[in-house]
Every structure is written in structure tokens, then in C-alpha cells.
Short mmCIF file of C-alpha atoms and ligand atoms in Angstrom, two decimals:
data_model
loop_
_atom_site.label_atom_id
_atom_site.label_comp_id
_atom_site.label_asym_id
_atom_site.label_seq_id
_atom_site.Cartn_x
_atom_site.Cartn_y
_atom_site.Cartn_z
CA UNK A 1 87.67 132.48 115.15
CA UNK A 2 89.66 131.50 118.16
CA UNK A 3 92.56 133.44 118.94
CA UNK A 4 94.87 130.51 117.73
CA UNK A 5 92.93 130.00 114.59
CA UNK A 6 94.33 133.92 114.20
CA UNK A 7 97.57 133.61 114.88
CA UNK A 8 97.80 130.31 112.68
CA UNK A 9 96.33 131.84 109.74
CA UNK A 10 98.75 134.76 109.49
CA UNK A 11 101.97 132.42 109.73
CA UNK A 12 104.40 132.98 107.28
CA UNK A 13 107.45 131.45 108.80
CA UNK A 14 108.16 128.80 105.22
CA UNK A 15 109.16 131.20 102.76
CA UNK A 16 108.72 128.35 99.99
CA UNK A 17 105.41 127.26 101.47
CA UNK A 18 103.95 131.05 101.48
CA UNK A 19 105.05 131.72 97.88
CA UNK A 20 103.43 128.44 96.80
CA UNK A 21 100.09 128.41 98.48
CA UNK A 22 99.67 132.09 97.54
CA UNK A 23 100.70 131.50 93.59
CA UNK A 24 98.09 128.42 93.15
CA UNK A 25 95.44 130.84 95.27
CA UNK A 26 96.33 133.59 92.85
CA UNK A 27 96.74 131.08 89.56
CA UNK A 28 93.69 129.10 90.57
CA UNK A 29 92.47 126.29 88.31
CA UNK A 30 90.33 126.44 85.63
CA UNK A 31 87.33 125.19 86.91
CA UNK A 32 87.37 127.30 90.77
CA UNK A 33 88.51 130.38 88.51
CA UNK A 34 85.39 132.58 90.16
CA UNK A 35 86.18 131.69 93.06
CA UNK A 36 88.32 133.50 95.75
CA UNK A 37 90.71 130.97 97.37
CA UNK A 38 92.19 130.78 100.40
CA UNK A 39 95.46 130.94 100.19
CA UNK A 40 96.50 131.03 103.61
CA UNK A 41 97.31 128.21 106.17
CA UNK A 42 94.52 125.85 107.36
CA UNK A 43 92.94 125.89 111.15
CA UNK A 44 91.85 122.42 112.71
CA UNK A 45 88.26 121.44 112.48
CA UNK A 46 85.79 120.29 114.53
CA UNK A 47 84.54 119.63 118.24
CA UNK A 48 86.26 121.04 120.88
CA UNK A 49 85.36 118.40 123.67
CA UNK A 50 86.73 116.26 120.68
CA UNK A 51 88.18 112.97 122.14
CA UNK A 52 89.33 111.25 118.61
CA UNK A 53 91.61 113.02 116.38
CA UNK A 54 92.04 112.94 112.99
CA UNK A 55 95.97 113.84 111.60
CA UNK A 56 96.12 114.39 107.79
CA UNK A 57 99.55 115.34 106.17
CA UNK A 58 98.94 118.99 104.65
CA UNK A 59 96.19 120.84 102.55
CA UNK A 60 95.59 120.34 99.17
CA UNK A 61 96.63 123.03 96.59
CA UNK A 62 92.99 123.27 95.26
CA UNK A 63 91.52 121.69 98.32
CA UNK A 64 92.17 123.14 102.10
CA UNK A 65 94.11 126.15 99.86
CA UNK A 66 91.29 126.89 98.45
CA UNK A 67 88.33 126.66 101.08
CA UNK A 68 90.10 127.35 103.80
CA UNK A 69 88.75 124.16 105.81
CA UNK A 70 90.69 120.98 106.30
CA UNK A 71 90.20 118.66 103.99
CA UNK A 72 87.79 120.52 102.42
CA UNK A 73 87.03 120.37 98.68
CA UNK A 74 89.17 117.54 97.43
CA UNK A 75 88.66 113.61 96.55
CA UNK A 76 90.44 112.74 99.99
CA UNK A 77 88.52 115.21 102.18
CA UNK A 78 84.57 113.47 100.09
CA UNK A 79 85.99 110.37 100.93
CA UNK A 80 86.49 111.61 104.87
CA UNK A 81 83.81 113.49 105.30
CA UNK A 82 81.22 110.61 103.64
CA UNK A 83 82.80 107.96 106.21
CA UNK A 84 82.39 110.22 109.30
CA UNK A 85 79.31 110.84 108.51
CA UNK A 86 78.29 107.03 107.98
CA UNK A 87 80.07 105.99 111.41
CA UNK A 88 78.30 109.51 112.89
CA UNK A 89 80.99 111.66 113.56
CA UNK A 90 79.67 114.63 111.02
CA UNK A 91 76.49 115.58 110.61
CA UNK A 92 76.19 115.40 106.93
CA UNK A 93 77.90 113.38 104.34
CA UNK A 94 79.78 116.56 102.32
CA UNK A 95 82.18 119.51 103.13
CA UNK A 96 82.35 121.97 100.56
CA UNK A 97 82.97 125.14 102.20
CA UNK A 98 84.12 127.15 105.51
CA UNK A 99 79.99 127.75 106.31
CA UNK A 100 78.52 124.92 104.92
CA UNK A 101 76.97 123.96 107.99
CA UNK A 102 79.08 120.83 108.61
CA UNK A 103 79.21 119.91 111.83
CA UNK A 104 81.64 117.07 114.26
CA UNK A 105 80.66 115.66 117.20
CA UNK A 106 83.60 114.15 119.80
CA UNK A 107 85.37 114.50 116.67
CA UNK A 108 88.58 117.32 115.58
CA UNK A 109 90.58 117.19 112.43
CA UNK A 110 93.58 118.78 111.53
CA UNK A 111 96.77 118.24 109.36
CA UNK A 112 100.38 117.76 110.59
CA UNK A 113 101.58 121.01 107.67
CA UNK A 114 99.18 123.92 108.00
CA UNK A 115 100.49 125.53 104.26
CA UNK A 116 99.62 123.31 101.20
CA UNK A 117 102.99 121.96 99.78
CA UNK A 118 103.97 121.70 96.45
CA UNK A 119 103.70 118.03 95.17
CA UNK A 120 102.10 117.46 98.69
CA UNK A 121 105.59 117.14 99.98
CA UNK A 122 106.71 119.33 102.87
CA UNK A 123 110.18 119.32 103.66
CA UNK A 124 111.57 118.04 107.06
CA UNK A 125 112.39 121.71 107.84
CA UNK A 126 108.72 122.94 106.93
CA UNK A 127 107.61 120.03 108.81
CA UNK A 128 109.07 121.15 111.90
CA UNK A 129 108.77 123.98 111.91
CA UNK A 130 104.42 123.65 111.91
CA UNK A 131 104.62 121.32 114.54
CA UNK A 132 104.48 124.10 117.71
CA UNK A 133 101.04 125.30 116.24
CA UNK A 134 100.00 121.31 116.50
CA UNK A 135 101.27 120.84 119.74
CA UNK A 136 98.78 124.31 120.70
CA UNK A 137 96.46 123.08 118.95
CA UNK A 138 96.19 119.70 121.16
CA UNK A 139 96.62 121.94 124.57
CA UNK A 140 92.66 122.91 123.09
CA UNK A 141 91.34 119.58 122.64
CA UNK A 142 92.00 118.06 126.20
CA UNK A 143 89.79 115.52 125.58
CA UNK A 144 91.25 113.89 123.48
CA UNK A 145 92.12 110.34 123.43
CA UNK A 146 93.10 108.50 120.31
CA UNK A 147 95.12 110.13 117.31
CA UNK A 148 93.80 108.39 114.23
CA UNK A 149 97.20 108.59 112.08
CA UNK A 150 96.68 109.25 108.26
CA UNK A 151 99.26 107.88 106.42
CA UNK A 152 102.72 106.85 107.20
CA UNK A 153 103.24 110.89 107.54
CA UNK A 154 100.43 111.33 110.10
CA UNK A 155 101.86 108.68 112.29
CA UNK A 156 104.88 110.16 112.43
CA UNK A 157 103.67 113.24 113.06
CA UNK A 158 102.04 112.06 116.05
CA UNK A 159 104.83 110.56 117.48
CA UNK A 160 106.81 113.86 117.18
CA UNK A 161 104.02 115.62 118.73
CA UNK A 162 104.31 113.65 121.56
CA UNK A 163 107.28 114.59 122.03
CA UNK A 164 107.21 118.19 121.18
CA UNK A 165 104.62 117.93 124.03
CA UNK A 166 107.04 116.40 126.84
CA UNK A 167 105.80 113.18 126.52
CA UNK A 168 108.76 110.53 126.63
CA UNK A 169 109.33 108.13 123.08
CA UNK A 170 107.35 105.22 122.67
CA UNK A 171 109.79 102.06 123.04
CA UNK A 172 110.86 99.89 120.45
CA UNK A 173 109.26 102.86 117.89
CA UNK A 174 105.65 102.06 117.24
CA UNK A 175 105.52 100.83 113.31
CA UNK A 176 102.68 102.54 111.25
CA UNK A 177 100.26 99.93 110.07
CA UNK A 178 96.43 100.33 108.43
CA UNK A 179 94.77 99.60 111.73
CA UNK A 180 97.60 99.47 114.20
CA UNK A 181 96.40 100.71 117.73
CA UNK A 182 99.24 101.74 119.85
CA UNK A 183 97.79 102.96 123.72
CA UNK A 184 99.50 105.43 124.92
CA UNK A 185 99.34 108.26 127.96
CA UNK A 186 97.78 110.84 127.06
CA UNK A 187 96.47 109.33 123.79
CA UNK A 188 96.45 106.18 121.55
CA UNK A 189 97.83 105.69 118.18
CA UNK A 190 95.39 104.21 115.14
CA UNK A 191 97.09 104.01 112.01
CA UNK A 192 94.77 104.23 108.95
CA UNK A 193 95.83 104.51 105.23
CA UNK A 194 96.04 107.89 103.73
CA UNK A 195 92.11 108.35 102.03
CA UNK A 196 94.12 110.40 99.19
CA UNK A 197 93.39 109.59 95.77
CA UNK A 198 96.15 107.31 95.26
CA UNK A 199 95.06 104.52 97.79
CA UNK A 200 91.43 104.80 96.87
CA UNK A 201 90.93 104.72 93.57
CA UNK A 202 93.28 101.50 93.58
CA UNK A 203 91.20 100.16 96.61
CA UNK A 204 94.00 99.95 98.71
CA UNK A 205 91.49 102.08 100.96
CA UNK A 206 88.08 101.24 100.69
CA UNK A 207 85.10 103.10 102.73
CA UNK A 208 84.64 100.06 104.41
CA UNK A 209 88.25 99.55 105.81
CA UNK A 210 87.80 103.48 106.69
CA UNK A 211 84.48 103.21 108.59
CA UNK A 212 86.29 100.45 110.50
CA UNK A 213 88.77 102.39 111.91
CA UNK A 214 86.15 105.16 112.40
CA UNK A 215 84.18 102.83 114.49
CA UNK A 216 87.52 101.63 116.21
CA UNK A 217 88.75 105.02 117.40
CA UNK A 218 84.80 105.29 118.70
CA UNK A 219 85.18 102.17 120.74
CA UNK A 220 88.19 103.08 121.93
CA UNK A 221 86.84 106.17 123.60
CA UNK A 222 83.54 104.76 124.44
CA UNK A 223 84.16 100.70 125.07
O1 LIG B 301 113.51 110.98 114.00
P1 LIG B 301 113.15 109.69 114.70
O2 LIG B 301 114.24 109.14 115.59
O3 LIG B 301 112.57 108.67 113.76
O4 LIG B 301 111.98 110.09 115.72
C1 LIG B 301 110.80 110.69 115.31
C2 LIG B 301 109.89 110.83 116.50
O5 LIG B 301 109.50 109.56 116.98
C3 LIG B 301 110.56 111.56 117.66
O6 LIG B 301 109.85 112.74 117.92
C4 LIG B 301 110.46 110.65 118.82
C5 LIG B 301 109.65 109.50 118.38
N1 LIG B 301 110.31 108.25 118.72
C6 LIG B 301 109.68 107.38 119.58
O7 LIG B 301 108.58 107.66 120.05
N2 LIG B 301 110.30 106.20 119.88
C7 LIG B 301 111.52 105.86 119.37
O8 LIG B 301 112.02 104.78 119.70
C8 LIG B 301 112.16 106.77 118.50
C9 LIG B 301 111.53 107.94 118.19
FE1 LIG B 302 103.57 128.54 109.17
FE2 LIG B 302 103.10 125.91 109.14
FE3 LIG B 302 102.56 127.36 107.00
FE4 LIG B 302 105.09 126.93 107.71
S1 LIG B 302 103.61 125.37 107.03
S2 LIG B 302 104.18 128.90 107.04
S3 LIG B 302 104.94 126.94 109.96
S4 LIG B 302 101.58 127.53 109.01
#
């Protein structure tokens, strides 16, 4: 565990965030009952020499909460997980557990909130206040080139991490789109629908439409 992965794990500064993610971890549901959950915030993922980024929103009660790994034991993190695998960004199709043996290449995920909110909705405050341990996060992963946005909430993320990282505001404010590239110094924008359960069982997200963006960010580091 790297030193930030230690600091980041111990954080406590949301008072409703660390009474939340440590009643579901101690409630559990009914089907993880023998399991020990996490219940604790969630590290980034992934390749350090990463050049694409992935930015999700914030763990999943059962999900991240639960295993520990981003996006990790949920519908949104199969759906992920199965598409980087397909456009060969993991090395296997599933993530089920911290030591599962998943591994990314030139690949890093990560999620804007490091605490699982309740009804998956941070508050600006909460927000905010995670964004420093983002902003470290990225001073690790120097390679990397493209932020592939999740959701409305991961593109705006991304633009406050730029900058919370000195980098002047994009001009007129980049809109989010499902496949809007924005290039930018140090890194580009790629917006990409939120794979949460909501847009894909109603096929507002297919794995197609995610692979494609997959592929995209790829290209775009690699043309
Ligand atoms: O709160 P806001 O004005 O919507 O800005 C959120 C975020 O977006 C801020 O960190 C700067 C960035 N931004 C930008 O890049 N370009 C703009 O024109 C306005 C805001
Ligand atoms: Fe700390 Fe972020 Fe969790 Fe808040 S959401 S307690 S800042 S790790």
C-alpha cells in the first residue's frame, strides 16, 4: 500500500460520510452478511505509468464499501471491468475483490468521493473537501493523458481538479456530452455516460457505446 493509499484510507474529515459508510459496513446486506466489509474510503486502482484515467462519482454502499476496490462488486463496476477487459485495458473480464488478481495496463481508476454516500449523493461540501486527495492522487500518475469523465459528476470533477491543480479554466466551460473530447494541457476530457445501473439497464449505455470510448481514450494516447 502506497503511503497515500494510507493516508486516504484513514480520512475521516465528512462526519456524515464516516457514520454512513461505517453503518452499511456494520449493517451489511443480507446476502454479503459473512462477509467483512470495508467500510473505509476507497484508493485509486490500477497502473501507475497509467496514461488514461477513469473518474467515477463515489463508491457504492455494497460495492467499493464493501471490497474496498473501486468499483468493485457492483452492476456498474461488471459492466466496467467486462468493457476494459474487451478493449484490453484489464486483464480479465471480472473484479470481485481487493486480491483477485485483476490487473490494468496504461490504465488507473478512481472516483471523484473516496467515502460511499448515502443515496450516491455527496454534498458539494463532501465533494470538496475529497478533491485534495484527487489532485495527489494525479501528482502519481504523471502519465497521464486523457480523463475519461463518468457521468455529468465525473466531468465536473475533472474540471475542478484542474483547477485545484493550478491549471487555468477551460473557456467557454467545456459541456459534458457521451463522447465529448475536450484536449487540454496536461490532459484531455472524454465524457462517457455513467455505466450505473440506471443508464444500462435502460440502454442508454450499452457495452458497445462503452468500448467505444474505451478504444477512443486508447487512440488518443496512442494515435
Ligand atoms: O462552479 P463552476 O463555476 O461551475 O466551476 C466548476 C469548475 O469548472 C471550476 O473548478 C473551474 C471550472 N471552470 C472552467 O474550467 N471553465 C469555466 O468557464 C468555468 C469553470
Ligand atoms: Fe475523507 Fe473524502 Fe471520505 Fe470525506 S469523502 S471522509 S474527504 S475520504
Amino acid at each position: 500500500m502506497s503511503d497515500l493509499e494510507r493516508e486516504v484510507t484513514a480520512c475521516r474529515a465528512c462526519p456524515r460520510l464516516v457514520a454512513w459508510r461505517e453503518q452499511v459496513a456494520r449493517e451489511k446486506r443480507a446476502a454479503f452478511a459473512d462477509e467483512e466489509y470495508w467500510g473505509r474510503p476507497i484508493p485509486g486502482f490500477g497502473d501507475p505509468d497509467a496514461r488514461v484515467l477513469l473518474l467515477g462519482l463515489a463508491p457504492a454502499a455494497h460495492g467499493a464499501n464493501r471490497t474496498g476496490r473501486v468499483f468493485t462488486g457492483d452492476r456498474s463496476g461488471d459492466f466496467l471491468f467486462a468493457a476494459l477487459h474487451r478493449t484490453g485495458f484489464a486483464n480479465q473480464p471480472t473484479s470481485v475483490s481487493r486480491d483477485d488478481g485483476l490487473a490494468l495496463t496504461d490504465c488507473w481508476v478512481t472516483a471523484a468521493v473516496r467515502c460511499a454516500p448515502p443515496a450516491n449523493k455527496p454534498t458539494p461540501a463532501e465533494r470538496d473537501r475529497c478533491l485534495p486527495w484527487t489532485v495527489r492522487e494525479l501528482e502519481l500518475l504523471p502519465r497521464v493523458r486523457v480523463v475519461v469523465c463518468l457521468g455529468q459528476f465525473g466531468w465536473d470533477a475533472a474540471l475542478r481538479l484542474r483547477t485545484a491543480a493550478g491549471h487555468a479554466p477551460l473557456r467557454p466551460k467545456p459541456r459534458f456530452a457521451h463522447g465529448a473530447l475536450v484536449d487540454a494541457d496536461p490532459w484531455a476530457l472524454l465524457g462517457c455516460f455513467h455505466p450505473s445501473q440506471q443508464n444500462t439497464f435502460t440502454g442508454r449505455l450499452t457495452p458497445p457505446m462503452l468500448d467505444d470510448v474505451l478504444r477512443r481514450a486508447g487512440e488518443f494516447v496512442s494515435p
